[in-house]
Coordinates of N, CA and C in Angstrom, one line a residue:
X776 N 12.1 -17.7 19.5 CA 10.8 -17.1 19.2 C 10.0 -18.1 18.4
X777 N 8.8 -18.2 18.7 CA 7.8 -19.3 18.4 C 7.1 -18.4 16.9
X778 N 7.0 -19.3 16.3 CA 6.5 -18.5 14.6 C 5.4 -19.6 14.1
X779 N 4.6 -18.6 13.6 CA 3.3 -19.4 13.0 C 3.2 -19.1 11.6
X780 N 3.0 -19.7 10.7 CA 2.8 -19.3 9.3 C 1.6 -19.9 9.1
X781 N 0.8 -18.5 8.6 CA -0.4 -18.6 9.0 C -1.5 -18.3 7.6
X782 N -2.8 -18.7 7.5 CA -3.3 -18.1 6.5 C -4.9 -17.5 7.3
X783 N -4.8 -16.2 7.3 CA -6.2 -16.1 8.0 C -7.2 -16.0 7.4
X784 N -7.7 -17.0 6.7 CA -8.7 -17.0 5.9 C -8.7 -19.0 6.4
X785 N -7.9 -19.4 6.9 CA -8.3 -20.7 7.2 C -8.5 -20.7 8.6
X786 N -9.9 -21.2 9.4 CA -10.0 -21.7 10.3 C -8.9 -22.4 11.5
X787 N -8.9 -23.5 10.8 CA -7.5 -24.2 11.6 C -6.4 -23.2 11.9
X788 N -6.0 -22.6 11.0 CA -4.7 -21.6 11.2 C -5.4 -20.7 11.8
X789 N -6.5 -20.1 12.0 CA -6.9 -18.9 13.5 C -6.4 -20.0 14.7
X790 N -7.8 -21.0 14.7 CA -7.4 -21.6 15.5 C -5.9 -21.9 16.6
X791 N -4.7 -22.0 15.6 CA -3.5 -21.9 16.2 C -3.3 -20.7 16.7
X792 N -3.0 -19.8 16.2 CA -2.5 -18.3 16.4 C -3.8 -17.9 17.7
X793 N -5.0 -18.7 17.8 CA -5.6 -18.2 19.1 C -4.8 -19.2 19.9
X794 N -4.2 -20.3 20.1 CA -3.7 -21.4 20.7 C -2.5 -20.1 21.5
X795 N -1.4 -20.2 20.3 CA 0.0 -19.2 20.6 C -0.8 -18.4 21.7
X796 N -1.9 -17.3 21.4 CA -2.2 -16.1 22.0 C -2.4 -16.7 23.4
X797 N -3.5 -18.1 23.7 CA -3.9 -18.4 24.8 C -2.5 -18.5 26.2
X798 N -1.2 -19.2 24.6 CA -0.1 -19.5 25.7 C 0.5 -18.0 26.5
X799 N 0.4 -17.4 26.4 CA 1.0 -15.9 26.7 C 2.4 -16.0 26.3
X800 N 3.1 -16.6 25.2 CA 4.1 -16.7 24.5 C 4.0 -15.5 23.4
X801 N 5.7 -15.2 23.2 CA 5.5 -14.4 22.3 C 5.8 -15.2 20.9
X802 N 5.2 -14.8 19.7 CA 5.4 -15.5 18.5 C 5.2 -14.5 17.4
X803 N 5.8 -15.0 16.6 CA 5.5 -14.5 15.4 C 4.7 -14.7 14.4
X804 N 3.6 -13.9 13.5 CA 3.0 -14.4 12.5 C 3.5 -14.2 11.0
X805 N 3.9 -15.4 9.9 CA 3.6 -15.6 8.9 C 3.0 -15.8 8.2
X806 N 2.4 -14.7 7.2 CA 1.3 -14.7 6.5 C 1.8 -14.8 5.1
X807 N 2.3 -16.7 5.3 CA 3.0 -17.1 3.7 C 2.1 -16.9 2.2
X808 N 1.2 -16.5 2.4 CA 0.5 -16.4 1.3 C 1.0 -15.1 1.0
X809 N 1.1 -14.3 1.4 CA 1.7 -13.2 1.3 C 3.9 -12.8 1.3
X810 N 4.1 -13.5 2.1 CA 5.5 -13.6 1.8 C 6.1 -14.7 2.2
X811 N 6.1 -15.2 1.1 CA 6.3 -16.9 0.3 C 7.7 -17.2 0.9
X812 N 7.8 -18.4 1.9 CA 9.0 -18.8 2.3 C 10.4 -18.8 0.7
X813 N 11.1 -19.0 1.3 CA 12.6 -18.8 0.0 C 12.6 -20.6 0.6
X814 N 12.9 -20.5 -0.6 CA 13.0 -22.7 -0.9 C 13.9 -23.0 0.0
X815 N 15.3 -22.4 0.7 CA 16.2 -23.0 2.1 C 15.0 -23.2 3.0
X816 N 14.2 -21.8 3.4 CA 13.3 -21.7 4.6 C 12.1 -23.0 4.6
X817 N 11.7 -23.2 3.2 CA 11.1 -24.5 3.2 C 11.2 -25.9 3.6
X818 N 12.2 -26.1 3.1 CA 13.0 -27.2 3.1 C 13.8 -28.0 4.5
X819 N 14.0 -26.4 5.1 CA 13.9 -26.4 6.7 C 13.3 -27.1 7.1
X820 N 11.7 -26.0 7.5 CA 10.2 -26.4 7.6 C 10.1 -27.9 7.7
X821 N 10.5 -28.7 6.5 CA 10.5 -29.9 6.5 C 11.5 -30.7 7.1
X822 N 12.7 -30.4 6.9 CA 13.3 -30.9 8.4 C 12.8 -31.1 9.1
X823 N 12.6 -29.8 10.1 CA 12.1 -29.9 11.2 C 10.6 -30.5 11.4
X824 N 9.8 -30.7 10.9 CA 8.4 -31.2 10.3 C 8.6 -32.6 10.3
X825 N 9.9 -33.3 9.9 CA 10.2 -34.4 9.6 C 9.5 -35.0 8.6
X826 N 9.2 -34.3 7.6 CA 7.8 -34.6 6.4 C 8.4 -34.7 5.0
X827 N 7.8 -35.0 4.2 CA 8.5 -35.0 2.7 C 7.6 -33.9 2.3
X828 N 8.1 -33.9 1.2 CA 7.2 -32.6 0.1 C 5.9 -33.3 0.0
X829 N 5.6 -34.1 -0.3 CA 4.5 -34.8 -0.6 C 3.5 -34.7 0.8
X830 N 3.9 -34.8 1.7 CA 3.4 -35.1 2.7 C 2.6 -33.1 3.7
X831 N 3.4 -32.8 2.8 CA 3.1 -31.3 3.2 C 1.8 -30.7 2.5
X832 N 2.2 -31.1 1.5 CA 0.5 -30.7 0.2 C -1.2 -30.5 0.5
X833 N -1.1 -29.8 -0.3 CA -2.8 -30.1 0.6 C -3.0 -30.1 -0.9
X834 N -3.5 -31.6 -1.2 CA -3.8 -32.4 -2.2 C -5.5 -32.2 -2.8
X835 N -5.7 -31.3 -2.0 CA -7.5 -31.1 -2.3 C -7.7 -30.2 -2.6
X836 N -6.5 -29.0 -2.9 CA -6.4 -27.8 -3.4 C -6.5 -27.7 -4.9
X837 N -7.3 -27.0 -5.5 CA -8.0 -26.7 -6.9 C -6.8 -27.2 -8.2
X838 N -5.5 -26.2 -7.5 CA -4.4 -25.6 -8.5 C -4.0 -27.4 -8.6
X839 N -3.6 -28.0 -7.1 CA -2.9 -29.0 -7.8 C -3.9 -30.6 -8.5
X840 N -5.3 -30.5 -8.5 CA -5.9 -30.8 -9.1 C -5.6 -30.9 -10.6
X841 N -5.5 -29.5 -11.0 CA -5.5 -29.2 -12.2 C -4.2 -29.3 -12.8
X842 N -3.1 -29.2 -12.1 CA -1.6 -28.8 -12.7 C -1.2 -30.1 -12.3
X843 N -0.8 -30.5 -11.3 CA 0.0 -32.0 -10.5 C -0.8 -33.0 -10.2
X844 N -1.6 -33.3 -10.2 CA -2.4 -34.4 -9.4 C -2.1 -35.3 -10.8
X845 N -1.6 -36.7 -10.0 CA -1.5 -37.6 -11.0 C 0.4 -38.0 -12.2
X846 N 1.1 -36.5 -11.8 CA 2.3 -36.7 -12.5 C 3.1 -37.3 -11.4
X847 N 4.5 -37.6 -11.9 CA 5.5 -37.6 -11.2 C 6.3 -36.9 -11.0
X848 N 6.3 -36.5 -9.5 CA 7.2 -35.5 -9.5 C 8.2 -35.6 -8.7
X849 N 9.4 -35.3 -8.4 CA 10.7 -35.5 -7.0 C 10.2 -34.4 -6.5
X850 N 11.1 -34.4 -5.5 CA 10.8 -33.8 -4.2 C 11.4 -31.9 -4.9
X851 N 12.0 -32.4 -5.4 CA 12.3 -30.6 -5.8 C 11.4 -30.2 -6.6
X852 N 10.8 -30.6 -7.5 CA 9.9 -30.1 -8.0 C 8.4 -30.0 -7.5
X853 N 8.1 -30.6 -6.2 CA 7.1 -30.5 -5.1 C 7.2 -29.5 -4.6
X854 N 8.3 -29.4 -4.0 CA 9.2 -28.3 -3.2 C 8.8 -26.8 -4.4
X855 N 9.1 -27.2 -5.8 CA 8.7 -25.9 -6.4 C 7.8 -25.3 -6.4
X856 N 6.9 -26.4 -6.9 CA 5.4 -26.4 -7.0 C 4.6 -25.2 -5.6
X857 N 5.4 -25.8 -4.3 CA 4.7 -25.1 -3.2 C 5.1 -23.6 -3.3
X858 N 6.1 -24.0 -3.5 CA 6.9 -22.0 -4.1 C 6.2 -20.9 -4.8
X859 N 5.4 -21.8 -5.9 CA 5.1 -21.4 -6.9 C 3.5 -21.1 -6.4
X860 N 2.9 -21.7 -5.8 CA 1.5 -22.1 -5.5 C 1.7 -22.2 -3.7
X861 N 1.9 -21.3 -3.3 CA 1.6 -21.1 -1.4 C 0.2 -21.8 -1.0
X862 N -0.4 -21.7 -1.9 CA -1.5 -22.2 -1.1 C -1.8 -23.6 -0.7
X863 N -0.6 -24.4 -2.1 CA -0.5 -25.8 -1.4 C 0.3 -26.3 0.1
X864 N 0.3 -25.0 0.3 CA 1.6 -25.9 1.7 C 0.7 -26.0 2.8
X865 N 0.4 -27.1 3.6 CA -0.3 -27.5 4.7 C -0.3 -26.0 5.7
X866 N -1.2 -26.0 6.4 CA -1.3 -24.9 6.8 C -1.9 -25.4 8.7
X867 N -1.8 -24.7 9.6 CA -1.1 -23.9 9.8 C 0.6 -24.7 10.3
X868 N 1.2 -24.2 10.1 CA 3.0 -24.6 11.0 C 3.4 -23.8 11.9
X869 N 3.6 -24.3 13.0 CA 4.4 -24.0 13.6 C 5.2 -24.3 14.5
X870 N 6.9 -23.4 14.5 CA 7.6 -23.5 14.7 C 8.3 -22.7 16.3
X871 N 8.9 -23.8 17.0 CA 9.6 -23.5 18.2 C 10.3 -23.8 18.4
X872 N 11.7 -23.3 18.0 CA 13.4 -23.6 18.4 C 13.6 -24.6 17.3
X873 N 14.3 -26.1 17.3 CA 14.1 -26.8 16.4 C 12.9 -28.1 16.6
X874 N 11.8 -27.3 17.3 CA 10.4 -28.4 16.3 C 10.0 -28.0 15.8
X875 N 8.5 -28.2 15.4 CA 7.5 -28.5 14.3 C 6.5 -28.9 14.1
X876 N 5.3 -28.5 13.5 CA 4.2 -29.1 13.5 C 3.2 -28.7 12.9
X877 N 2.8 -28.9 12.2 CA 1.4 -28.8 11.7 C -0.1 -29.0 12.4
X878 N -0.4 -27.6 12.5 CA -1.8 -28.2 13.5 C -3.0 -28.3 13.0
X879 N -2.8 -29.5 12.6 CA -4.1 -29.9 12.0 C -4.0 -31.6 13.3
X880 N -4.8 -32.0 14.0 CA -5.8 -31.0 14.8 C -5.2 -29.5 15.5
X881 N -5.3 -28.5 15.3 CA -4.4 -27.3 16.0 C -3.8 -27.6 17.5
X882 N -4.9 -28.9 18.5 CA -4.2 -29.5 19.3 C -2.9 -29.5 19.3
X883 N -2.0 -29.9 18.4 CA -1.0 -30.7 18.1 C 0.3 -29.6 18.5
X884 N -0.1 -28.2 18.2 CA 0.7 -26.7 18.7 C 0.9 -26.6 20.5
X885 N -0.3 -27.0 20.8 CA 0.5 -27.6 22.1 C 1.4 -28.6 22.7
X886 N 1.7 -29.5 22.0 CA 2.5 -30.1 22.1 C 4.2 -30.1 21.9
X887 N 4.0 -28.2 21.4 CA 5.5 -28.2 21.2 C 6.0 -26.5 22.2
X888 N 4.7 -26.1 22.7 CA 5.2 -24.9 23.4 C 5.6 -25.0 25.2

C-alpha cells in the first residue's frame, strides 16, 4: 500500500495526494501533523529516503530558527527535534513498498508508483 504523509495546509503535499489520486492507486494518507510518526517509523522514512536527519528539515521553518539553527546537533537529536516539532519534517513523503521520496518537485511521486 502506497502512503502519503501529508500536511494539507501545504500546497506541494495536495499536490502529491492529487498525483496518488490521478494514479488510480490505492494509498493511504498521513496527516503527521496530527499523528506524529514513533522515532522507529522515522528513521525508517529515512532509510528508505536514503537521507540524513539533516537533510529532511525544513530549515526555513520559524521553530527551528528559533530553537536549532546554528547548534550542533547528531543525528538523534535531529531525529528528536522532528518528533518534537512535526512541522520540521520535509513534507510531502511518500512511500511505496521499500522506496521513497519526497515530492518536492511532487513530480518526483511519480517516479516511484
Amino acid at each position: 500500500m502506497i502512503k502519503i504523509y501529508h500536511n494539507p495546509r501545504c500546497s506541494k503535499s495536495r499536490n502529491g495526494v492529487a498525483i496518488l489520486e490521478n494514479s488510480g492507486k490505492e494509498f493511504e494518507i498521513v496527516k503527521y501533523l496530527d499523528s506524529v510518526p514513533q522515532k522507529e517509523e522515522l528513521k525508517e522514512l529515512l532509510t528508505l529516503l536514503d537521507m540524513t536527519p539533516m537533510q529532511l528539515i525544513r530549515t526555513n521553518e520559524k521553530i527551528w530558527k528559533e530553537e536549532f539553527k546554528g547548534k550542533e546537533l547528531s543525528d538523534e537529536e535531529l531525529i528528536d527535534a522532528m518528533l518534537s516539532h512535526p512541522k520540521l519534517i520535509e513534507r510531502p513523503i511518500v512511500v511505496n513498498g521499500n522506496k521513497a521520496v519526497v515530492g518536492r518537485p511532487p513530480e518526483n511521486i511519480e517516479n516511484i508508483l
